[in-house]
Coordinates of C-alpha atoms in Angstrom, one line a residue:
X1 CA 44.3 -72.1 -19.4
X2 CA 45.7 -73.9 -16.6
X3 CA 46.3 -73.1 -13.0
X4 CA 46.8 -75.3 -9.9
X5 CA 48.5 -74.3 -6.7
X6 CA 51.3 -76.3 -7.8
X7 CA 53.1 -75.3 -11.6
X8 CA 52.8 -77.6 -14.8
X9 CA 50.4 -79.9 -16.6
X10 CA 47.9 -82.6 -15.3
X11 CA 50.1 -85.7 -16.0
X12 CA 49.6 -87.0 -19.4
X13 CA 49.7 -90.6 -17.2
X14 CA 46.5 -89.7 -15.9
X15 CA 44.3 -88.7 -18.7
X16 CA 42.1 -91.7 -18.4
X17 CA 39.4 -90.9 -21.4
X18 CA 37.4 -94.2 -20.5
X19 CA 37.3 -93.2 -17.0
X20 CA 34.1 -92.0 -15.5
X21 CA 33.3 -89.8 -12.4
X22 CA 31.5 -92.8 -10.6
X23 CA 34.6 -94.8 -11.5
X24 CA 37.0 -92.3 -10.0
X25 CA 35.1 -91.5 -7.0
X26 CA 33.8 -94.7 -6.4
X27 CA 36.7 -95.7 -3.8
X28 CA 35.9 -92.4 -2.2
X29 CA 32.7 -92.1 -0.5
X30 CA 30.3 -89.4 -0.8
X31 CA 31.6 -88.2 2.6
X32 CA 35.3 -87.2 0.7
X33 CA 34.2 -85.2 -2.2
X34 CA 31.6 -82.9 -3.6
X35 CA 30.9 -81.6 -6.9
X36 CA 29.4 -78.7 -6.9
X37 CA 27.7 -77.2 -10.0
X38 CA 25.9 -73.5 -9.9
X39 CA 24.3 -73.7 -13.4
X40 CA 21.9 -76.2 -11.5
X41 CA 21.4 -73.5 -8.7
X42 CA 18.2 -71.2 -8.6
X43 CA 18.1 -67.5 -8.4
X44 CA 20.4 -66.0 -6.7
X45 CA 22.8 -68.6 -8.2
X46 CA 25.9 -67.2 -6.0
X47 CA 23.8 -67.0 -2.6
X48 CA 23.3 -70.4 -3.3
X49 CA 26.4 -71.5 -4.2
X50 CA 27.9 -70.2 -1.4
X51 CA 25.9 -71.8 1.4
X52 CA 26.9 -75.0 -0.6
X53 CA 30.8 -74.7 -0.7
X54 CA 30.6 -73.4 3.2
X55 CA 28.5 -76.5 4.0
X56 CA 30.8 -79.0 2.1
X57 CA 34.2 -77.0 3.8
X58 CA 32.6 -77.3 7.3
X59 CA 32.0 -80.6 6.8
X60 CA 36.1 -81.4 5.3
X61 CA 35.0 -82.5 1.8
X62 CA 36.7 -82.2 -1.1
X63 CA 35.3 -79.7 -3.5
X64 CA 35.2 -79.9 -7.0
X65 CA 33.5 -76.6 -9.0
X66 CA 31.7 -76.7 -11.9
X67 CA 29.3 -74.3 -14.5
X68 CA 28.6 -70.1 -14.7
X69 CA 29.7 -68.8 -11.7
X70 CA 32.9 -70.3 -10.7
X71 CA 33.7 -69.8 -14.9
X72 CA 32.8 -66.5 -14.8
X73 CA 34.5 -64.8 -11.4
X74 CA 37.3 -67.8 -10.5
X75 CA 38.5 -65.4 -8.4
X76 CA 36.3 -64.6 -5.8
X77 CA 37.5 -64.6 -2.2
X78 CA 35.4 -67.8 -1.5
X79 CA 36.3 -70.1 -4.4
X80 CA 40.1 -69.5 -3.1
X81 CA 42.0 -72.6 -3.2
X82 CA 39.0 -74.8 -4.8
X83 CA 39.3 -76.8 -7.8
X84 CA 37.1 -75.1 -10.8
X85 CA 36.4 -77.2 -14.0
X86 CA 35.3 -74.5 -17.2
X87 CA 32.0 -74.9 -18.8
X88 CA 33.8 -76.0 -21.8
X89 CA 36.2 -78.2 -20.5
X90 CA 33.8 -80.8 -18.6
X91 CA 35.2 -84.0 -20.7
X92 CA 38.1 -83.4 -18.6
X93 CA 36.0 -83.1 -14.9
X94 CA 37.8 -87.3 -14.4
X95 CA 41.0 -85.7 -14.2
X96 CA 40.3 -82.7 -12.0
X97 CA 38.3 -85.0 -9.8
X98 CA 41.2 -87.3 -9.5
X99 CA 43.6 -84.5 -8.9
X100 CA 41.4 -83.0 -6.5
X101 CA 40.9 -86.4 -4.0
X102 CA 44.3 -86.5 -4.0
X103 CA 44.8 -83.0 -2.8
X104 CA 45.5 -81.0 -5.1
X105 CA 44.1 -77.6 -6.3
X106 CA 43.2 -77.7 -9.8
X107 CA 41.4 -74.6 -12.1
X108 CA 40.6 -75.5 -16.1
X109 CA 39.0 -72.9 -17.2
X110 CA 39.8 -72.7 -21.0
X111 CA 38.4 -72.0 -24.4
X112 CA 38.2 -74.4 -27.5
X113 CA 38.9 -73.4 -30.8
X114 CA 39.2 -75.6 -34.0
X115 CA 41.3 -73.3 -36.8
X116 CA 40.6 -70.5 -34.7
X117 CA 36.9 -71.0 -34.4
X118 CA 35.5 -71.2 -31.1
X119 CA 34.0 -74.6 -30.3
X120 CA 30.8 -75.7 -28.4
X121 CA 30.9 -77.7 -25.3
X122 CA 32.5 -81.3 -24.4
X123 CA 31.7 -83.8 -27.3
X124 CA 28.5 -85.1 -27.1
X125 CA 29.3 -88.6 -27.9
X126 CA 31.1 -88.6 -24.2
X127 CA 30.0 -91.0 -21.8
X128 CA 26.9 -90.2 -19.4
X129 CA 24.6 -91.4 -17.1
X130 CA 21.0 -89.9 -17.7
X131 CA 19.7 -88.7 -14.5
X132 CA 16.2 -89.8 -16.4
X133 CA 16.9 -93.1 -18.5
X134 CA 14.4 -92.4 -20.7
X135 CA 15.3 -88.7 -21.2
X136 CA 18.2 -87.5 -23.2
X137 CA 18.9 -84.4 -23.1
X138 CA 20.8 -82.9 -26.1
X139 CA 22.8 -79.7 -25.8
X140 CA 22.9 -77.8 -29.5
X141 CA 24.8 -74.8 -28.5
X142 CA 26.8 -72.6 -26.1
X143 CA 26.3 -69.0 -25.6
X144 CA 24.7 -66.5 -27.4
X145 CA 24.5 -63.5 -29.5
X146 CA 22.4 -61.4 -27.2
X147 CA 24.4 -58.9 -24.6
X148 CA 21.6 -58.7 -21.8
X149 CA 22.7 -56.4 -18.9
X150 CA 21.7 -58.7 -16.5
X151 CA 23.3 -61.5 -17.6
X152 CA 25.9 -63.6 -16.0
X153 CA 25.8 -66.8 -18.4
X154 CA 27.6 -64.4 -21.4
X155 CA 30.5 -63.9 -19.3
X156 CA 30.4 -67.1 -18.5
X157 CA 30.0 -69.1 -21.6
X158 CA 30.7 -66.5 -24.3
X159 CA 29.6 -66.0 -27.5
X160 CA 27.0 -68.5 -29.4
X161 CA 29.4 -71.7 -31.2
X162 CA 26.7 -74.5 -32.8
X163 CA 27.5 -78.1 -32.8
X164 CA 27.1 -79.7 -36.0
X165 CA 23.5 -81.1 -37.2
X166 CA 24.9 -84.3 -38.2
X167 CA 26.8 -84.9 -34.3
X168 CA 23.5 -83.8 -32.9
X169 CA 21.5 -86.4 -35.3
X170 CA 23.9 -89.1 -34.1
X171 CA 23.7 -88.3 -30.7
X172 CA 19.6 -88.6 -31.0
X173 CA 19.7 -91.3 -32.9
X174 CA 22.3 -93.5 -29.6
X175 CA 19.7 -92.0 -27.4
X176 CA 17.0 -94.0 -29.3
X177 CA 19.1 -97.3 -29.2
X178 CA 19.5 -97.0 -25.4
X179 CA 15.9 -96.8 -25.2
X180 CA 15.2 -93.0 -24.8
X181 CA 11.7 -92.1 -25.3
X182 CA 11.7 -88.3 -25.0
X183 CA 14.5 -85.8 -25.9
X184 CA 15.3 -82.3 -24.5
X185 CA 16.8 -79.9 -26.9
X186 CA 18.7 -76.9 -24.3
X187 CA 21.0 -74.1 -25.2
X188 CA 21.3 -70.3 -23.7
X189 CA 19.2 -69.7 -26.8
X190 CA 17.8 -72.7 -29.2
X191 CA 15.9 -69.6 -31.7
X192 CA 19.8 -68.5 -32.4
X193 CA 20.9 -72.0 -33.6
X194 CA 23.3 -72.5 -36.8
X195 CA 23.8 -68.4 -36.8
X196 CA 27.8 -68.8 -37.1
X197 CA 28.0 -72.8 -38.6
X198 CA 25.5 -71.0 -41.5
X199 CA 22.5 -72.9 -40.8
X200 CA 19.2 -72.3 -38.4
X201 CA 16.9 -74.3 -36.2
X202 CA 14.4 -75.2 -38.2
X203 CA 16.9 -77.1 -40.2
X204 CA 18.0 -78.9 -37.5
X205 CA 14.4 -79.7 -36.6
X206 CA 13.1 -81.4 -39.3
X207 CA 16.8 -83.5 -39.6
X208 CA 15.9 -84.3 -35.5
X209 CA 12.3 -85.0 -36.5
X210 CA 13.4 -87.6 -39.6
X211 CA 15.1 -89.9 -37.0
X212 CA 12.5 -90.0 -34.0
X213 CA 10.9 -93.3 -34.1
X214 CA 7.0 -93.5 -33.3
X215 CA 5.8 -93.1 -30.0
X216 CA 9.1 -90.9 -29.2
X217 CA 9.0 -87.3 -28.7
X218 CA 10.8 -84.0 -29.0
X219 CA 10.7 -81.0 -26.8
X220 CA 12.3 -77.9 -28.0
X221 CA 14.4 -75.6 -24.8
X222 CA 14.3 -71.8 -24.5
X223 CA 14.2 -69.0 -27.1
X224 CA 14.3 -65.7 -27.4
X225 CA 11.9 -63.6 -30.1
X226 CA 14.7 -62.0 -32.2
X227 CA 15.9 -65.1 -33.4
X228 CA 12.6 -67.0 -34.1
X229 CA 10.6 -64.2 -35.9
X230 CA 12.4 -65.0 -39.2
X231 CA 11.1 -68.3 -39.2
X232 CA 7.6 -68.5 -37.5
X233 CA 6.0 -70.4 -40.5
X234 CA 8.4 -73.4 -40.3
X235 CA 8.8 -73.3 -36.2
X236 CA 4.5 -73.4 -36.6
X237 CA 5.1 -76.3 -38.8
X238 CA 7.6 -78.5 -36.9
X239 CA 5.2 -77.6 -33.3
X240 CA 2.6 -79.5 -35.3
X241 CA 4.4 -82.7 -36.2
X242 CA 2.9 -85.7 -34.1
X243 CA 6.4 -86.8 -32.4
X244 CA 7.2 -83.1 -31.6
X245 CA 5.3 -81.2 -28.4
X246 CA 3.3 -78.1 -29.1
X247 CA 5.5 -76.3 -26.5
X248 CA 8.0 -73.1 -26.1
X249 CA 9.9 -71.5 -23.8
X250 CA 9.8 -67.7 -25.1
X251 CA 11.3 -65.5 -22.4
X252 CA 9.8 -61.5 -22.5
X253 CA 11.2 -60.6 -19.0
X254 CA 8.9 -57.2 -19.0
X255 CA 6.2 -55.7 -21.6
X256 CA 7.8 -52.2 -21.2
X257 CA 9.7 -51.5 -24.6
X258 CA 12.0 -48.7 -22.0
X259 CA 12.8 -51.3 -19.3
X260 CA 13.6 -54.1 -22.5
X261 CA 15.4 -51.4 -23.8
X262 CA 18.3 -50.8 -20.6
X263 CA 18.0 -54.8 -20.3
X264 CA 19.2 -54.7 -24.1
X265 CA 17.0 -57.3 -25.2
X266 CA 17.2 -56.2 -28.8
X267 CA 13.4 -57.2 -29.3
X268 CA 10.1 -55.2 -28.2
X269 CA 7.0 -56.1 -26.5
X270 CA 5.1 -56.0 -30.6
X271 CA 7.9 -58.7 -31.2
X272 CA 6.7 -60.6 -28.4
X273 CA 3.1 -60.4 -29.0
X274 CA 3.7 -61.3 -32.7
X275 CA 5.3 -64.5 -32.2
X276 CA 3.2 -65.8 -29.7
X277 CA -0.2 -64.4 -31.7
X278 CA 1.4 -66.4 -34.5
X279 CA 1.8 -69.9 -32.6
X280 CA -1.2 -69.8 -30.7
X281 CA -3.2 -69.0 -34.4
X282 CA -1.0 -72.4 -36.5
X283 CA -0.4 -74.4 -33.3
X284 CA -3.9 -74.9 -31.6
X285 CA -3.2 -75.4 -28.0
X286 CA 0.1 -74.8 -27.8
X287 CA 1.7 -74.1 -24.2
X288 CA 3.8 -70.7 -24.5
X289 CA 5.8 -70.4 -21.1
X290 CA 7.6 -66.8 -20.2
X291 CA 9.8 -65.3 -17.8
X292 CA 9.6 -62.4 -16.0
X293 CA 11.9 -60.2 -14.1
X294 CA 10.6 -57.5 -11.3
X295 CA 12.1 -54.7 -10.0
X296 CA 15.0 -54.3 -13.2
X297 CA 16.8 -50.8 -12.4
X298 CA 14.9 -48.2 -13.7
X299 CA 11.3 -49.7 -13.7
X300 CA 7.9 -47.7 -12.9
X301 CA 4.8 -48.4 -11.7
X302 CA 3.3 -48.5 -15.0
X303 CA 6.0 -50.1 -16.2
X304 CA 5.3 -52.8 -14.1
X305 CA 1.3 -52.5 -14.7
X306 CA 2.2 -53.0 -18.8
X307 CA 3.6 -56.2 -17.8
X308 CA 1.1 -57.1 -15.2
X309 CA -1.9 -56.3 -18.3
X310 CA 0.3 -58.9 -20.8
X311 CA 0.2 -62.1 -18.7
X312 CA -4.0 -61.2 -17.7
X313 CA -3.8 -60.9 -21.5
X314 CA -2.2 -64.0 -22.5
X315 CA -2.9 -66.3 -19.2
X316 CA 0.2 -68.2 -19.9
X317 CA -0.3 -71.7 -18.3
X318 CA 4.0 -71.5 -17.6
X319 CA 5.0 -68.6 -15.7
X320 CA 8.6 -68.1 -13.8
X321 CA 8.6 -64.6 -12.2
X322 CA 11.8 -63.5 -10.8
X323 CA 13.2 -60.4 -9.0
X324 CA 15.9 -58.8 -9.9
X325 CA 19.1 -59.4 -8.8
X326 CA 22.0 -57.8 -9.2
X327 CA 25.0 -60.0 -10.5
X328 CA 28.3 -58.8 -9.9
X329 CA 30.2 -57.6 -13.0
X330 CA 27.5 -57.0 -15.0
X331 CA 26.4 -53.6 -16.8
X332 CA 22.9 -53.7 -14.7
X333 CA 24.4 -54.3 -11.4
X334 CA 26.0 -50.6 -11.5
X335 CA 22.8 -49.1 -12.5
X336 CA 20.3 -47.1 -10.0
X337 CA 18.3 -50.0 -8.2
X338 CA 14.6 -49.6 -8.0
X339 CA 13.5 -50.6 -4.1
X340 CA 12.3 -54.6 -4.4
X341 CA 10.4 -54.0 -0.9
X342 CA 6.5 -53.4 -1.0
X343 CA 5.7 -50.6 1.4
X344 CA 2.5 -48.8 2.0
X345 CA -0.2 -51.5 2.3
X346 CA -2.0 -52.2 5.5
X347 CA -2.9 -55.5 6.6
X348 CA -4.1 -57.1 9.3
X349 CA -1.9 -59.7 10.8
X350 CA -2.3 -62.3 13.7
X351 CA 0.4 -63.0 15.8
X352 CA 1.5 -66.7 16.5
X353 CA 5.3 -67.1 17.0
X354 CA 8.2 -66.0 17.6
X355 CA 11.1 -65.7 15.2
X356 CA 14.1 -68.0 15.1
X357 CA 16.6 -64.9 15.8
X358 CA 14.6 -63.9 18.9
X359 CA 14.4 -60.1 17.0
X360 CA 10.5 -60.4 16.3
X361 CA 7.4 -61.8 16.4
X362 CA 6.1 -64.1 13.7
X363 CA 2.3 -63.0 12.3
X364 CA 0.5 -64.1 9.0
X365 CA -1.7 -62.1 7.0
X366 CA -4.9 -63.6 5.1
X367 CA -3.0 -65.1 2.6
X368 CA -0.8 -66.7 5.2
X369 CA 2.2 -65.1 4.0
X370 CA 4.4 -64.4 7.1
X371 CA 4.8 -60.5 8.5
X372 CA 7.5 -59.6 11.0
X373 CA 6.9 -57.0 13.9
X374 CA 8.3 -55.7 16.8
X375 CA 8.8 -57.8 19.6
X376 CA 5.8 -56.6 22.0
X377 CA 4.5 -58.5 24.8
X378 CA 1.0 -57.4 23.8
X379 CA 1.2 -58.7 20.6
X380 CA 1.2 -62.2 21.1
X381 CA -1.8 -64.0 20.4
X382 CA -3.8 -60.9 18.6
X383 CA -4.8 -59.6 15.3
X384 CA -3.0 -56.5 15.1
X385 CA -3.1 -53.6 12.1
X386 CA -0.2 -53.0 10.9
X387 CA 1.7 -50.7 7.7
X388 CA 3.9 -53.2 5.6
X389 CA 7.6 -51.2 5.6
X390 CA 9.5 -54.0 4.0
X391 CA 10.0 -57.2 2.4
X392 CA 12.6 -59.4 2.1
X393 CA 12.6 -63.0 -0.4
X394 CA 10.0 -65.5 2.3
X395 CA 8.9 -62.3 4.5
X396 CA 7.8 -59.0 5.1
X397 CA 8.3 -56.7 8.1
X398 CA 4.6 -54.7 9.3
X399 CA 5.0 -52.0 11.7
X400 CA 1.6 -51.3 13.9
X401 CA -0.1 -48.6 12.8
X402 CA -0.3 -46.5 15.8
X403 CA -3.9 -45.9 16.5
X404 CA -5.3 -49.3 15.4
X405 CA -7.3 -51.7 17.4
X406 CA -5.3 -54.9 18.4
X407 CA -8.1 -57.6 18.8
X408 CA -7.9 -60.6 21.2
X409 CA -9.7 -63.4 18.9
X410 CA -9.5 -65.7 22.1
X411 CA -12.6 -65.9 24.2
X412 CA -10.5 -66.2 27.5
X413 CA -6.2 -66.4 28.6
X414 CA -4.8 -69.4 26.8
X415 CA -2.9 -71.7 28.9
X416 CA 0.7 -71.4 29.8
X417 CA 3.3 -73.2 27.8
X418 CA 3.7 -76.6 28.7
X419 CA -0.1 -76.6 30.6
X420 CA -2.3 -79.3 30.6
X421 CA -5.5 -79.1 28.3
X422 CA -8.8 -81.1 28.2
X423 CA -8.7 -81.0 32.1
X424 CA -12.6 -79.8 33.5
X425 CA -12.9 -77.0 35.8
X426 CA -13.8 -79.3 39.3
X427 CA -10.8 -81.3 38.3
X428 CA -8.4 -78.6 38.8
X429 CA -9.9 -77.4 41.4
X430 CA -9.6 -80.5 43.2
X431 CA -6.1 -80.9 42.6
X432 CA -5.9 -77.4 43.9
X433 CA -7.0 -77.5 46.8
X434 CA -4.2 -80.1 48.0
X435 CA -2.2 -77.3 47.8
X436 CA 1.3 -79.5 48.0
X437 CA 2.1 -80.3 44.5
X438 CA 1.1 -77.1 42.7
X439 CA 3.5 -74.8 40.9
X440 CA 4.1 -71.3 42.0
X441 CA 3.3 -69.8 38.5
X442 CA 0.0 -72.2 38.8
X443 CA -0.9 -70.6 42.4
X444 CA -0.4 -66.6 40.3
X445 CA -2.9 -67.9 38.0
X446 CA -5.6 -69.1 40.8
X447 CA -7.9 -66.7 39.6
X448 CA -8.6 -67.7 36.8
X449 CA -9.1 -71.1 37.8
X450 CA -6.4 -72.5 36.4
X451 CA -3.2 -74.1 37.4
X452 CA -0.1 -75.9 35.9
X453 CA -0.4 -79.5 36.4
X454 CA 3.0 -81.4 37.5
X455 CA 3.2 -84.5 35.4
X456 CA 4.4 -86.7 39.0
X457 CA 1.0 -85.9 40.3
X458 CA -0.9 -86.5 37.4
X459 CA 0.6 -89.8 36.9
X460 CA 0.2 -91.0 41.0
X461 CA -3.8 -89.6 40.5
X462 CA -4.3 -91.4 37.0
X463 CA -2.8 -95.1 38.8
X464 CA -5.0 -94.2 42.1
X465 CA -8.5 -93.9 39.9
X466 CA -7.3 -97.2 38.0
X467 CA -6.6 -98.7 41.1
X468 CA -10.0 -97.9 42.5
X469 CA -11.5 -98.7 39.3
X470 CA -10.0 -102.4 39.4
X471 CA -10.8 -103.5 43.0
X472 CA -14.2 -102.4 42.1
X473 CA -14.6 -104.7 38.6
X474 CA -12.8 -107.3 41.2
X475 CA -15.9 -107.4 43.6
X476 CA -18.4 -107.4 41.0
X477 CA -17.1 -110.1 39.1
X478 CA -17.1 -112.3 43.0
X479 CA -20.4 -110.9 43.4
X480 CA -21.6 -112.3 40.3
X481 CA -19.5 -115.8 40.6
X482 CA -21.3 -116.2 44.1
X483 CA -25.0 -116.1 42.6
X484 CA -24.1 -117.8 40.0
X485 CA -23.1 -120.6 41.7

């Protein structure tokens, strides 16, 4: 499907297949146009996203949108008006780019099908420019088979559709020619390969394998355990080939079988635990990298503790730990959230800073993770107790605890802002007793022998010492020139 803000068709006239993006944009400087695409955006993608379409509008670029989000809600109040290129229609990104420079609004955002089977992505034999030249990374599917309720990528990119093991062997094998030396295989889900062309991933493997030349190697993307547990013996197999790396990607997001149960994740934590016993028994050393997600609706305590006992079990040497978030328009996002902030604990905090919004005081604990409390005067500058009430993604707010000792770590007042340090006691009193350059907050702080020094009258003293200091060199070098003589 096709929608601009004007009716009708890109012009056939401008359908420019040899084209590429660089060639397009090239008379349009980086200044005129953005492409934006949120697949390449950490959690929370649409946060993100956001910040970078307001940036690029405040700044009077052209936008051009691309990947899961824009794909799977086009019609959000912010992406109004803003060119949107579909996950599967990315061979087309010169035109829309093209369109889009010369002001137009332009949203394809449509699904391939061959006989009435869905397609894959873009061809892979399209023109690119490797962001690594000697890593080519090889899409072998789009979207899955799974129906995970906190997935946005299914709405996004559908159900799974395999490219063909002979396109992907040619594609690896152009990658070799250009002098590739490594080769990424990605997908939502590589373990689910071949499911509806009536093949599977090892198959694929061992074709990939035949055509690596030596010293080359392949590293095999994500997977989830459902799909890989039917062929453990082979995947064991093809980890131990010399041009492929012992490594996988095997996400278990929680090791409660309950909380895997509401994500829908069709596997339990046993499943988990027996693929990754397996591999680590046939692959010696292999690196088994997971993913977690905290704080998924409906999660316990011990639920959590299960998953905290797996990874001390398992030490994976690859861990991504997220928190929950709760993507519009999926079945998770309308459950009962569990509370992501961490209350209860005490800690004791020193106070440094203040915060950039002026609302609160900056404080660290031991771990120099940063704690937010109220904005008291007496705070500042002391090691306060305090009951942690919230958290938020890079801070947590402490609230004193109400009978607690506030220590003062410092042996005596620190000096105002902007004060002079280094400077001995007889030295300030000196320039205190002059009595005609010193501030008025510097005369308030007399008693504790201390005062603001004004950088005028620091500079006239500093030349008047030098000046003594020279005329005295001056008549000991005479002194010397007369005896010698």
């Amino acid at each position: 499907m096709l929608s601009r803000r004007y009716e009708g068709e890109i012009p056939k006239n401008i359908c420019k297949r040899k084209k590429t993006v660089h060639q397009v944009t090239e008379n349009a400087s980086d200044a005129d146009l953005w492409l934006l695409n949120s697949c390449t955006v950490k959690n929370p993608a649409e946060d993100h996203f956001r910040n970078s379409i307001k940036k690029a509008q405040e700044e009077n670029k052209k936008i051009v949108l691309a990947g899961c989000v824009p794909q799977a809600q086009p019609r959000q109040d912010y992406l109004k008006g803003l060119s949107i290129i579909g996950v599967q229609q990315i061979d087309r990104v010169v035109e829309v780019v093209e369109e889009t420079i010369k002001g137009h609004s332009v949203r394809l955002l449509g699904q391939k099908k061959d006989n009435g089977r869905r397609l894959g992505g873009a061809r892979l034999d399209l023109p690119k420019i490797r962001k690594n030249p000697l890593i080519e990374i090889i899409s072998i599917n789009t979207g899955c088979l799974n129906a995970c309720t906190y997935c946005k990528t299914k709405h996004a990119r559908g159900n799974l559709a395999s490219y063909p093991i002979d396109e992907l062997v040619d594609r690896a094998k152009q990658s070799f020619q250009e002098g590739v030396c490594e080769i990424w295989l990605t997908s939502e889900d590589t373990g689910a390969y071949g499911r509806d062309i009536g093949t599977n991933l090892p198959t694929l493997l061992w074709k990939l394998v035949e055509v690596i030349p030596e010293g080359a190697m392949l590293r095999l993307g994500m997977t989830n355990p459902p799909y890989i547990l039917e062929h453990l013996e082979e995947m064991a197999k093809i980890l131990n080939h010399p041009r492929v790396y012992a490594f996988l990607h095997i996400p278990v997001q929680s090791a409660s079988d309950s909380v895997l149960m509401e994500m829908k994740r069709e596997y339990c934590v046993a499943d988990f635990k027996r693929v990754v016993d397996f591999l680590k028994e046939k692959v010696p050393g292999i690196t088994i990298a997971t993913d977690i997600i905290c704080g998924f609706p409906g999660e316990t305590d011990q639920d959590f503790q299960e998953t905290v006992k797996l990874v001390e079990e398992y030490k994976f040497p690859s861990l991504f730990i997220n928190q929950f978030y709760p993507r519009p328009g999926t079945p998770a996002a309308k459950m009962e959230q569990v509370p992501a902030q961490v209350i209860g604990e005490r800690q004791q905090v020193l106070v440094t800073e203040e915060s950039f919004d002026s609302k609160f005081y900056v404080a660290h604990n031991r771990f120099y993770e940063q704690v937010l409390v109220p904005k008291n005067p007496a705070f500042m500058g002391k090691m306060v107790e305090v009951d942690i009430c919230e958290s938020g993604k890079h801070f947590m707010k402490g609230q004193p605890v109400s009978d607690a000792k506030v220590y003062t770590p410092s042996i005596s007042k620190p000096l105002a802002k902007g004060e002079v340090s280094g400077l001995t006691k007889d030295f300030r009193n000196g320039l205190g007793s002059s009595g005609s350059h010193t501030s008025a907050a510097s005369q308030c702080d007399s008693a504790s022998s201390r005062m603001v020094l004004p950088m005028p009258r620091l500079h006239q003293d500093c030349a008047l010492r030098m000046s003594v200091g020279l005329a005295l060199l001056a008549l000991l070098f005479a002194f010397f020139v007369k005896v010698y003589n």
